[in-house]
PDB file of C-alpha atoms in Angstrom:
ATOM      1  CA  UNK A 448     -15.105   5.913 -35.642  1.00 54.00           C
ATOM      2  CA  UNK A 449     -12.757   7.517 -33.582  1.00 60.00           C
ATOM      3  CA  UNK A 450     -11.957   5.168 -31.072  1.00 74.00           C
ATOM      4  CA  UNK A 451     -11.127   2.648 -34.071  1.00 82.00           C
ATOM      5  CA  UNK A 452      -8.790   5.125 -35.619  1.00 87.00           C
ATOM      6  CA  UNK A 453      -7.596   5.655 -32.337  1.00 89.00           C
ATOM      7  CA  UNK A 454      -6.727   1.661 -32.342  1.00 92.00           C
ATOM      8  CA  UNK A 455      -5.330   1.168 -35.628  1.00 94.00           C
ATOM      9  CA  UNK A 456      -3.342   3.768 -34.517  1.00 94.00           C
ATOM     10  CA  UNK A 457      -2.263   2.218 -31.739  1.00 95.00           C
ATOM     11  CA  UNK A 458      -1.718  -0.921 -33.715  1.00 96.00           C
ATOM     12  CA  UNK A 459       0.790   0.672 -35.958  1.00 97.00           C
ATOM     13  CA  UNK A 460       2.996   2.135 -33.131  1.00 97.00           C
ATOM     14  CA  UNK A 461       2.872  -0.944 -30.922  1.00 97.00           C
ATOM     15  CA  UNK A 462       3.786  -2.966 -34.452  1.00 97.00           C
ATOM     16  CA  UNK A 463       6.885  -0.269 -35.096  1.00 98.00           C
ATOM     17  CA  UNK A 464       7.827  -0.660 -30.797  1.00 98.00           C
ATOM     18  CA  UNK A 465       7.580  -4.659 -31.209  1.00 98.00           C
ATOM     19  CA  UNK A 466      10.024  -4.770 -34.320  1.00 97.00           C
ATOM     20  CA  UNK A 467      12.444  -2.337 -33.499  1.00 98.00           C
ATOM     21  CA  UNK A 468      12.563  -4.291 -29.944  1.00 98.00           C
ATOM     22  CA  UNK A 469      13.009  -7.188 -31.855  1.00 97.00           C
ATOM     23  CA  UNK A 470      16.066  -6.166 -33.716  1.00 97.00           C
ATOM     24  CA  UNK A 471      17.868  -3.898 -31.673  1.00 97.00           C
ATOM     25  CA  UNK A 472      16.324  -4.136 -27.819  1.00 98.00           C
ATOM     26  CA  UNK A 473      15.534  -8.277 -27.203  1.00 97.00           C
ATOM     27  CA  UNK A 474      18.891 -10.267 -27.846  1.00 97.00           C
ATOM     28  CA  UNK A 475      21.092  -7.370 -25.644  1.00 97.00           C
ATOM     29  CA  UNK A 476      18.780  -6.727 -22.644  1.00 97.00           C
ATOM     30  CA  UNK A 477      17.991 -10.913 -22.266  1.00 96.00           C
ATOM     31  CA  UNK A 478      22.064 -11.587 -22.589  1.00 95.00           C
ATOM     32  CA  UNK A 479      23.041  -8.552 -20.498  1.00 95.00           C
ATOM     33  CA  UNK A 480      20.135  -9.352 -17.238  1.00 95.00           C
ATOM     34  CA  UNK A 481      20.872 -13.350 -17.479  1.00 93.00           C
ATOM     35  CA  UNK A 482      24.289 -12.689 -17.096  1.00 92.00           C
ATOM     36  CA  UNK A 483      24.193  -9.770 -14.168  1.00 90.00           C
ATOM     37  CA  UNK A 484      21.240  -9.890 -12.278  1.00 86.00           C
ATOM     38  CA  UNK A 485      21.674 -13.149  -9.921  1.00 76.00           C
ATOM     39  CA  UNK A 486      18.302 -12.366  -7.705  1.00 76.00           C
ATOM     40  CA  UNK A 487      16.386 -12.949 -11.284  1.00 77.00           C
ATOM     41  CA  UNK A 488      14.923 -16.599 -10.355  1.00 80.00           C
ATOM     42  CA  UNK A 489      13.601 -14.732  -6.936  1.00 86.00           C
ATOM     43  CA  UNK A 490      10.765 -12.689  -9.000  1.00 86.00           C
ATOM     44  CA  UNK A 491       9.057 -15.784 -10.391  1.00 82.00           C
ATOM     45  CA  UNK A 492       6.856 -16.453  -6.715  1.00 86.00           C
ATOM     46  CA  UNK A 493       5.416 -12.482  -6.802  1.00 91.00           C
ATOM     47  CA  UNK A 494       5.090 -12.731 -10.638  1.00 93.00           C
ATOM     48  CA  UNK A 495       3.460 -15.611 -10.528  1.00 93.00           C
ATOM     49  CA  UNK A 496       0.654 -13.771  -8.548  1.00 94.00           C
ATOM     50  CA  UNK A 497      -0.576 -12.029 -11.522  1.00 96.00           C
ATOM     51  CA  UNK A 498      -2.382 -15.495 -12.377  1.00 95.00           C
ATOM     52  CA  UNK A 499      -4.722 -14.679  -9.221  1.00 96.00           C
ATOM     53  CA  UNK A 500      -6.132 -12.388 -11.598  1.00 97.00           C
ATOM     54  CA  UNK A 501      -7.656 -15.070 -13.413  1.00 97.00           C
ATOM     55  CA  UNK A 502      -9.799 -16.828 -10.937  1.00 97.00           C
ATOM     56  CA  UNK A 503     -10.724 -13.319  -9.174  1.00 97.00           C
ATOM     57  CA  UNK A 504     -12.581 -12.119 -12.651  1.00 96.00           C
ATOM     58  CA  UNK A 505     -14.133 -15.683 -13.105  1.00 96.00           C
ATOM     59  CA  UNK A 506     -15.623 -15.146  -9.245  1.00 97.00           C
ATOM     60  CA  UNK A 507     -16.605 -11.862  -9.596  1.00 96.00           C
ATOM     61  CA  UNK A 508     -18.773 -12.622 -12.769  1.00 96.00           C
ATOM     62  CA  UNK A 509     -20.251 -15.712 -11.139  1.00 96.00           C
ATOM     63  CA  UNK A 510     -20.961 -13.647  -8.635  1.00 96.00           C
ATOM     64  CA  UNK A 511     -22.389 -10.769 -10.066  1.00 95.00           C
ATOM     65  CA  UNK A 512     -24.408 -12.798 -12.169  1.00 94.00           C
ATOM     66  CA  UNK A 513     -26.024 -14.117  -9.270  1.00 96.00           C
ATOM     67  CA  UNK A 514     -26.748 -10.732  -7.640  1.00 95.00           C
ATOM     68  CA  UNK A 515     -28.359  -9.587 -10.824  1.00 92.00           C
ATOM     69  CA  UNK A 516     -30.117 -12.419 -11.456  1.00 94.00           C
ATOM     70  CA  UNK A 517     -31.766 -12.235  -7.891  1.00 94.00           C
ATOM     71  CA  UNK A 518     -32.832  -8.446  -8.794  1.00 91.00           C
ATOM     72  CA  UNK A 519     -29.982  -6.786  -6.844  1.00 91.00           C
ATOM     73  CA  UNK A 520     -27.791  -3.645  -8.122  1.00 90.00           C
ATOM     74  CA  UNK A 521     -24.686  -3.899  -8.120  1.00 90.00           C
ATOM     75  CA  UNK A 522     -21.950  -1.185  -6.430  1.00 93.00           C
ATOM     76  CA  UNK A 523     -19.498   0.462  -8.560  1.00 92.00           C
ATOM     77  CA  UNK A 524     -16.302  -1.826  -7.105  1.00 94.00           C
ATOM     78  CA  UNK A 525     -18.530  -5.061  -8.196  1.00 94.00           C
ATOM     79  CA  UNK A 526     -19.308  -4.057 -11.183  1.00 93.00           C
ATOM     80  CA  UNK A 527     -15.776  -2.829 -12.471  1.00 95.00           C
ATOM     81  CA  UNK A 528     -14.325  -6.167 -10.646  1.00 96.00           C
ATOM     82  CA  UNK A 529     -16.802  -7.944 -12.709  1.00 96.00           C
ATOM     83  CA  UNK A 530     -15.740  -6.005 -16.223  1.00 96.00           C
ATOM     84  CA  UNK A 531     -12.246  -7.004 -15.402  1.00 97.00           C
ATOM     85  CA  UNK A 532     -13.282 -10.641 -15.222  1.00 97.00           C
ATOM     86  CA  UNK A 533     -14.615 -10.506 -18.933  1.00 96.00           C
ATOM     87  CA  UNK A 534     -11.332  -8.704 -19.613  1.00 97.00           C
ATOM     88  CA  UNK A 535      -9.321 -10.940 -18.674  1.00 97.00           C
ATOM     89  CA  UNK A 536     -11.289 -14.152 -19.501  1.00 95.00           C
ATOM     90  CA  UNK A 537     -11.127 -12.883 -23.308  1.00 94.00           C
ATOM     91  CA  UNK A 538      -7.718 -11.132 -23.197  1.00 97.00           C
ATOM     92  CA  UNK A 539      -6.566 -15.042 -21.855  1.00 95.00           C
ATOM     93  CA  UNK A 540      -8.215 -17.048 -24.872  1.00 94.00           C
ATOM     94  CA  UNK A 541      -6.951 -14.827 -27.938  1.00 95.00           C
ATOM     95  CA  UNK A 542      -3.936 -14.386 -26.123  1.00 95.00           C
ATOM     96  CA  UNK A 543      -3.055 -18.362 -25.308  1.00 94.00           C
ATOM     97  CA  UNK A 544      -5.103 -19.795 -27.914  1.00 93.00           C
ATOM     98  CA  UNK A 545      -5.299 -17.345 -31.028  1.00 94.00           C
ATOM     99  CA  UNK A 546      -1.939 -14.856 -30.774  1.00 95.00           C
ATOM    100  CA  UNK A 547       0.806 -17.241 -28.996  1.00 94.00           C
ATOM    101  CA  UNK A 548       0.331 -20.162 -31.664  1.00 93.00           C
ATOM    102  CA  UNK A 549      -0.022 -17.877 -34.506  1.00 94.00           C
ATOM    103  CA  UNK A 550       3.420 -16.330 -34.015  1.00 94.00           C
ATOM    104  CA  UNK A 551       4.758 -19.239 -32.507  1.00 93.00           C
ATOM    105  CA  UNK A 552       7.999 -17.195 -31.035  1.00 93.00           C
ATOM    106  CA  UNK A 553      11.458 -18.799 -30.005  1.00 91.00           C
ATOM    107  CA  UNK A 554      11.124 -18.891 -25.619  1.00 90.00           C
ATOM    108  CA  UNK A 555      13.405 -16.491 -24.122  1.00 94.00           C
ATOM    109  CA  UNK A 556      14.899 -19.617 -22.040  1.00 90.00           C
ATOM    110  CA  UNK A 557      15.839 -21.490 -25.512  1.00 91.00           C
ATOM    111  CA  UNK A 558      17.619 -18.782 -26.761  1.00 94.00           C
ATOM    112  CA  UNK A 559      19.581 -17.904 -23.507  1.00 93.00           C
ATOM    113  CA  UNK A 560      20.093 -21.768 -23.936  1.00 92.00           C
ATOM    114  CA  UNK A 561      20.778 -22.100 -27.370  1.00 92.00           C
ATOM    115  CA  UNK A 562      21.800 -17.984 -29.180  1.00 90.00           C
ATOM    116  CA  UNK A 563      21.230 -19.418 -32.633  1.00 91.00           C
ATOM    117  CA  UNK A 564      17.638 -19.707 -31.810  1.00 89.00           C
ATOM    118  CA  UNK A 565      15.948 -16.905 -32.046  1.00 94.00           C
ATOM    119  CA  UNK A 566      12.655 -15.342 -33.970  1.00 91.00           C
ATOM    120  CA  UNK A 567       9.702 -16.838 -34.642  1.00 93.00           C
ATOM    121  CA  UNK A 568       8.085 -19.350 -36.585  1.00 90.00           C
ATOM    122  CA  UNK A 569       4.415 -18.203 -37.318  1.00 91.00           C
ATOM    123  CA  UNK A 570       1.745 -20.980 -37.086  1.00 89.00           C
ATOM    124  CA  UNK A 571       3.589 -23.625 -35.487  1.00 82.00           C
ATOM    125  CA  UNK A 572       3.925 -22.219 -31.696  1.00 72.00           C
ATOM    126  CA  UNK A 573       1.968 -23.119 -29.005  1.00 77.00           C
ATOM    127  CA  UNK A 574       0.217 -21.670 -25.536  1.00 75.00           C
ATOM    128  CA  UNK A 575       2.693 -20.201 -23.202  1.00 75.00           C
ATOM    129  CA  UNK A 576       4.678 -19.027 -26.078  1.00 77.00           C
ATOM    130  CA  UNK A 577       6.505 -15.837 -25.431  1.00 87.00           C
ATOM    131  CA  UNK A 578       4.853 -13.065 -27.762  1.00 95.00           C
ATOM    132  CA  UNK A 579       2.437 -11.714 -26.500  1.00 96.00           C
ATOM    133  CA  UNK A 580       3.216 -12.289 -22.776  1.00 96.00           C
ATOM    134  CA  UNK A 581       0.349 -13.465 -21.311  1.00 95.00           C
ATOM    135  CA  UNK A 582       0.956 -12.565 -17.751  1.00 96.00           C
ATOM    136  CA  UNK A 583       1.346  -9.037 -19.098  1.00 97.00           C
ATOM    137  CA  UNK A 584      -1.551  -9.494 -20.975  1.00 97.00           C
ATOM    138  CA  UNK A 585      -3.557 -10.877 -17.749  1.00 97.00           C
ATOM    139  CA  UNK A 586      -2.474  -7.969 -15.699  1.00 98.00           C
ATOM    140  CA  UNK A 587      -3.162  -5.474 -18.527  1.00 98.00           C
ATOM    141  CA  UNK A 588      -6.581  -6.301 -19.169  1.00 98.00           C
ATOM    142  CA  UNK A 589      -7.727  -6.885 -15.690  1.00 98.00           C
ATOM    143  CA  UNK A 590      -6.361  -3.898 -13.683  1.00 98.00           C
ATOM    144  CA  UNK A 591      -6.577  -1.510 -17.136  1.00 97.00           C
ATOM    145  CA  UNK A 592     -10.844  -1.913 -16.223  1.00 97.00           C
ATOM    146  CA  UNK A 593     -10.171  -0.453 -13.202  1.00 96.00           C
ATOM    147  CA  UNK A 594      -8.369   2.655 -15.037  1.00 95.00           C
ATOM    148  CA  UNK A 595     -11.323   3.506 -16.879  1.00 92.00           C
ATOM    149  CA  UNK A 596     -13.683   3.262 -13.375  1.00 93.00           C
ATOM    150  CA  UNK A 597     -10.835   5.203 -11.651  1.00 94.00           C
ATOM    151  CA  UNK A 598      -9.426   7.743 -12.870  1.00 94.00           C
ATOM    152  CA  UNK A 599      -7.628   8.663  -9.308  1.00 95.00           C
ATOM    153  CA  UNK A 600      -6.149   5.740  -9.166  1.00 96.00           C
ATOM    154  CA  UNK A 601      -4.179   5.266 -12.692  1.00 97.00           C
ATOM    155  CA  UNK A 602      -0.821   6.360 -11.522  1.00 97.00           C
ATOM    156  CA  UNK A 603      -1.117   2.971  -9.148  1.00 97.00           C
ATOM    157  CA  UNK A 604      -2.529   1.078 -12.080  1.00 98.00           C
ATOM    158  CA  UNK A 605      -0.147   1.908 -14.228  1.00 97.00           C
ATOM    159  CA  UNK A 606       3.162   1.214 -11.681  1.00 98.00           C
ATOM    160  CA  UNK A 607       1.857  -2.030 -11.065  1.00 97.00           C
ATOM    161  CA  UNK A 608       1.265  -3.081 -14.712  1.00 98.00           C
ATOM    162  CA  UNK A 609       4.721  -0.995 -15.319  1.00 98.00           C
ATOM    163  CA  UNK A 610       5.834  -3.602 -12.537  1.00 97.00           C
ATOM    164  CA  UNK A 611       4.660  -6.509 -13.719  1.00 97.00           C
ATOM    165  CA  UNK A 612       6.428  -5.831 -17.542  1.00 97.00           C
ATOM    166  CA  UNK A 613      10.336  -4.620 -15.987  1.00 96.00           C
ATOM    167  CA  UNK A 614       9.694  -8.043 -13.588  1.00 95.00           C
ATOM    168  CA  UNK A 615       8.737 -10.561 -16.407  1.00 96.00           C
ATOM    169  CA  UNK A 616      12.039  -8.926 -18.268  1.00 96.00           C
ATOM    170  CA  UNK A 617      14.461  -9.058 -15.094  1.00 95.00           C
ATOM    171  CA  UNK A 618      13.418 -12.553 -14.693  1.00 94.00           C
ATOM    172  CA  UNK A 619      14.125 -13.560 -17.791  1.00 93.00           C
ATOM    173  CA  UNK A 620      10.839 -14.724 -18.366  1.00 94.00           C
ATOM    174  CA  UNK A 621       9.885 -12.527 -21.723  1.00 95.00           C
ATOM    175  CA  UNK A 622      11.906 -10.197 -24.013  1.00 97.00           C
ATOM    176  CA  UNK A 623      11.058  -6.254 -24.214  1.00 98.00           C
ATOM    177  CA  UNK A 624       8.877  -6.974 -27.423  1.00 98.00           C
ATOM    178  CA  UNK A 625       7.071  -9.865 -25.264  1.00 97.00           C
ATOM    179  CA  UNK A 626       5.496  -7.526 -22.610  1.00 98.00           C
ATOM    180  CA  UNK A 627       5.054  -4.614 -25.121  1.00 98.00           C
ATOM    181  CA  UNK A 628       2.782  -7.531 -27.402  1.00 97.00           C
ATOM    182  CA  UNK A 629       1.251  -8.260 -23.907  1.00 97.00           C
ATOM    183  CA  UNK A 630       0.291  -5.019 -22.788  1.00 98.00           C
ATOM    184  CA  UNK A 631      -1.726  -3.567 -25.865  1.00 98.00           C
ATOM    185  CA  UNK A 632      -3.336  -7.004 -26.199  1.00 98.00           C
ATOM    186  CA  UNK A 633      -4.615  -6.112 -22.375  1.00 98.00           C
ATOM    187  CA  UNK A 634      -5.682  -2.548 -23.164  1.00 97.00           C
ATOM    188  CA  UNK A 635      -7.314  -3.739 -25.878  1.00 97.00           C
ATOM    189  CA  UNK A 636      -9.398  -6.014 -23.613  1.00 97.00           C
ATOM    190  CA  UNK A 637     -10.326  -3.579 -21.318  1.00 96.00           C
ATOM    191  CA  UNK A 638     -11.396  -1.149 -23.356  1.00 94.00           C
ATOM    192  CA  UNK A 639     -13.512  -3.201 -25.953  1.00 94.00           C
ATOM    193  CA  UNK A 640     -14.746  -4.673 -22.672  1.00 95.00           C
ATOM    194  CA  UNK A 641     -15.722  -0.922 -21.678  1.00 93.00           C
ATOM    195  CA  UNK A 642     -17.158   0.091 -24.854  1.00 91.00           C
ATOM    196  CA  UNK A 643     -19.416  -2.775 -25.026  1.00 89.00           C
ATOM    197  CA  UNK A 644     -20.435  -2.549 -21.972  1.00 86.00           C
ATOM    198  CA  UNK A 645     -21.785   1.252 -22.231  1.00 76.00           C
ATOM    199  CA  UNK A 646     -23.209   0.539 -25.535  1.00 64.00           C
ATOM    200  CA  UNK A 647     -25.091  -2.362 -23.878  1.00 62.00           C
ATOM    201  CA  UNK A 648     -25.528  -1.057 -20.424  1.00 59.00           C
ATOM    202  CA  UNK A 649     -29.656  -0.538 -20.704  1.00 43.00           C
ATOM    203  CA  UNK A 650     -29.275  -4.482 -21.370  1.00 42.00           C
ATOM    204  CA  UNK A 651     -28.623  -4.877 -17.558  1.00 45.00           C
ATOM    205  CA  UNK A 652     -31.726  -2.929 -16.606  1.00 43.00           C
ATOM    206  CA  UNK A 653     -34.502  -5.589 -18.723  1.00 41.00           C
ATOM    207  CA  UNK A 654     -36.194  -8.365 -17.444  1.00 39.00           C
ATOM    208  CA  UNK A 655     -35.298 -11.501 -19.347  1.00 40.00           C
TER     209      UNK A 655
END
């Protein structure tokens, strides 16, 4: 009960962050970094890394799955790596195939194109939309596992996702609202991904 307070709660705020970023944050920050930051188009190559993210969690399950299935335990690091790979796999789908078409928002490079676009126009968008950001979101729910395993090791975890947000902004690759929409759909990945799994743990330890 009260972790599902705790994410309506979390709803709410990110809902109040996303509009008020809409209004008053998006149009300014995207007009003021397109027109003053020239090195912007040099972030897309380490950006674009994030995606590796995607096709380490799909390797890690296979290969967990494997290990398990030939009676073998698995070590902490495999087992978190393999978490993030369901993460991310289901952060991905919603995110792409559920969220980005169902708010269907204006790309950030129309409306630096075109001003007069701008918004959204719910149910007829498409994947790679901008809202949520997905490479947020694919950052977010993979490396956010880790911050649950790790508790050392969040101030890294969270520079890199903070990283991977201010970049996708300076690049003019996402408004503010984008990567704020990107990171809870990520957290909530990871940690649905976490609570399952300790519900379900004894699962792992039963024959088939």
């Amino acid at each position: 009960m009260k972790s599902s307070v705790g994410w309506f709660g979390a709803l709410f705020l990110c809902a109040i962050v996303v509009v008020l970023c809409v209004q008053f944050v998006d149009r300014p920050v995207a007009l003021f970094v397109n027109a003053h930051l020239a090195a912007k188009n040099s972030l897309a190559m380490p950006l674009g890394l994030v995606l590796l993210f995607v096709p380490l969690g799909a390797v890690a399950v296979l290969g967990c799955g494997c290990a398990v299935l030939a009676g073998r335990s698995l070590p902490r690091s495999a087992e978190a790596t393999m978490l993030a790979g369901f993460s991310v796999t289901w952060a991905l789908a919603c995110n792409f195939f559920l969220l980005q078409p169902a708010f269907g928002r204006i790309d950030i490079r129309d409306y630096l194109a075109q001003p007069n676009l701008y918004g959204f126009t719910p149910f007829h968008g498409h994947s790679g939309r901008g809202f949520p950001s997905g490479h947020t979101a694919i950052a977010a729910s993979f490396l956010l596992v880790f911050w649950f395993f790790y508790p050392r090791a969040r101030i890294l975890i969270g520079a890199v996702i903070g990283a991977v947000m201010i970049g996708l902004v300076l690049a003019t690759s996402h408004f503010v609202s984008d990567v704020v929409g990107g990171l809870f759909v990520g957290a909530t990945a990871a940690r649905m991904t976490i609570v399952l799994f300790r519900d379900n743990k004894s699962l792992t330890t039963r024959s088939p």
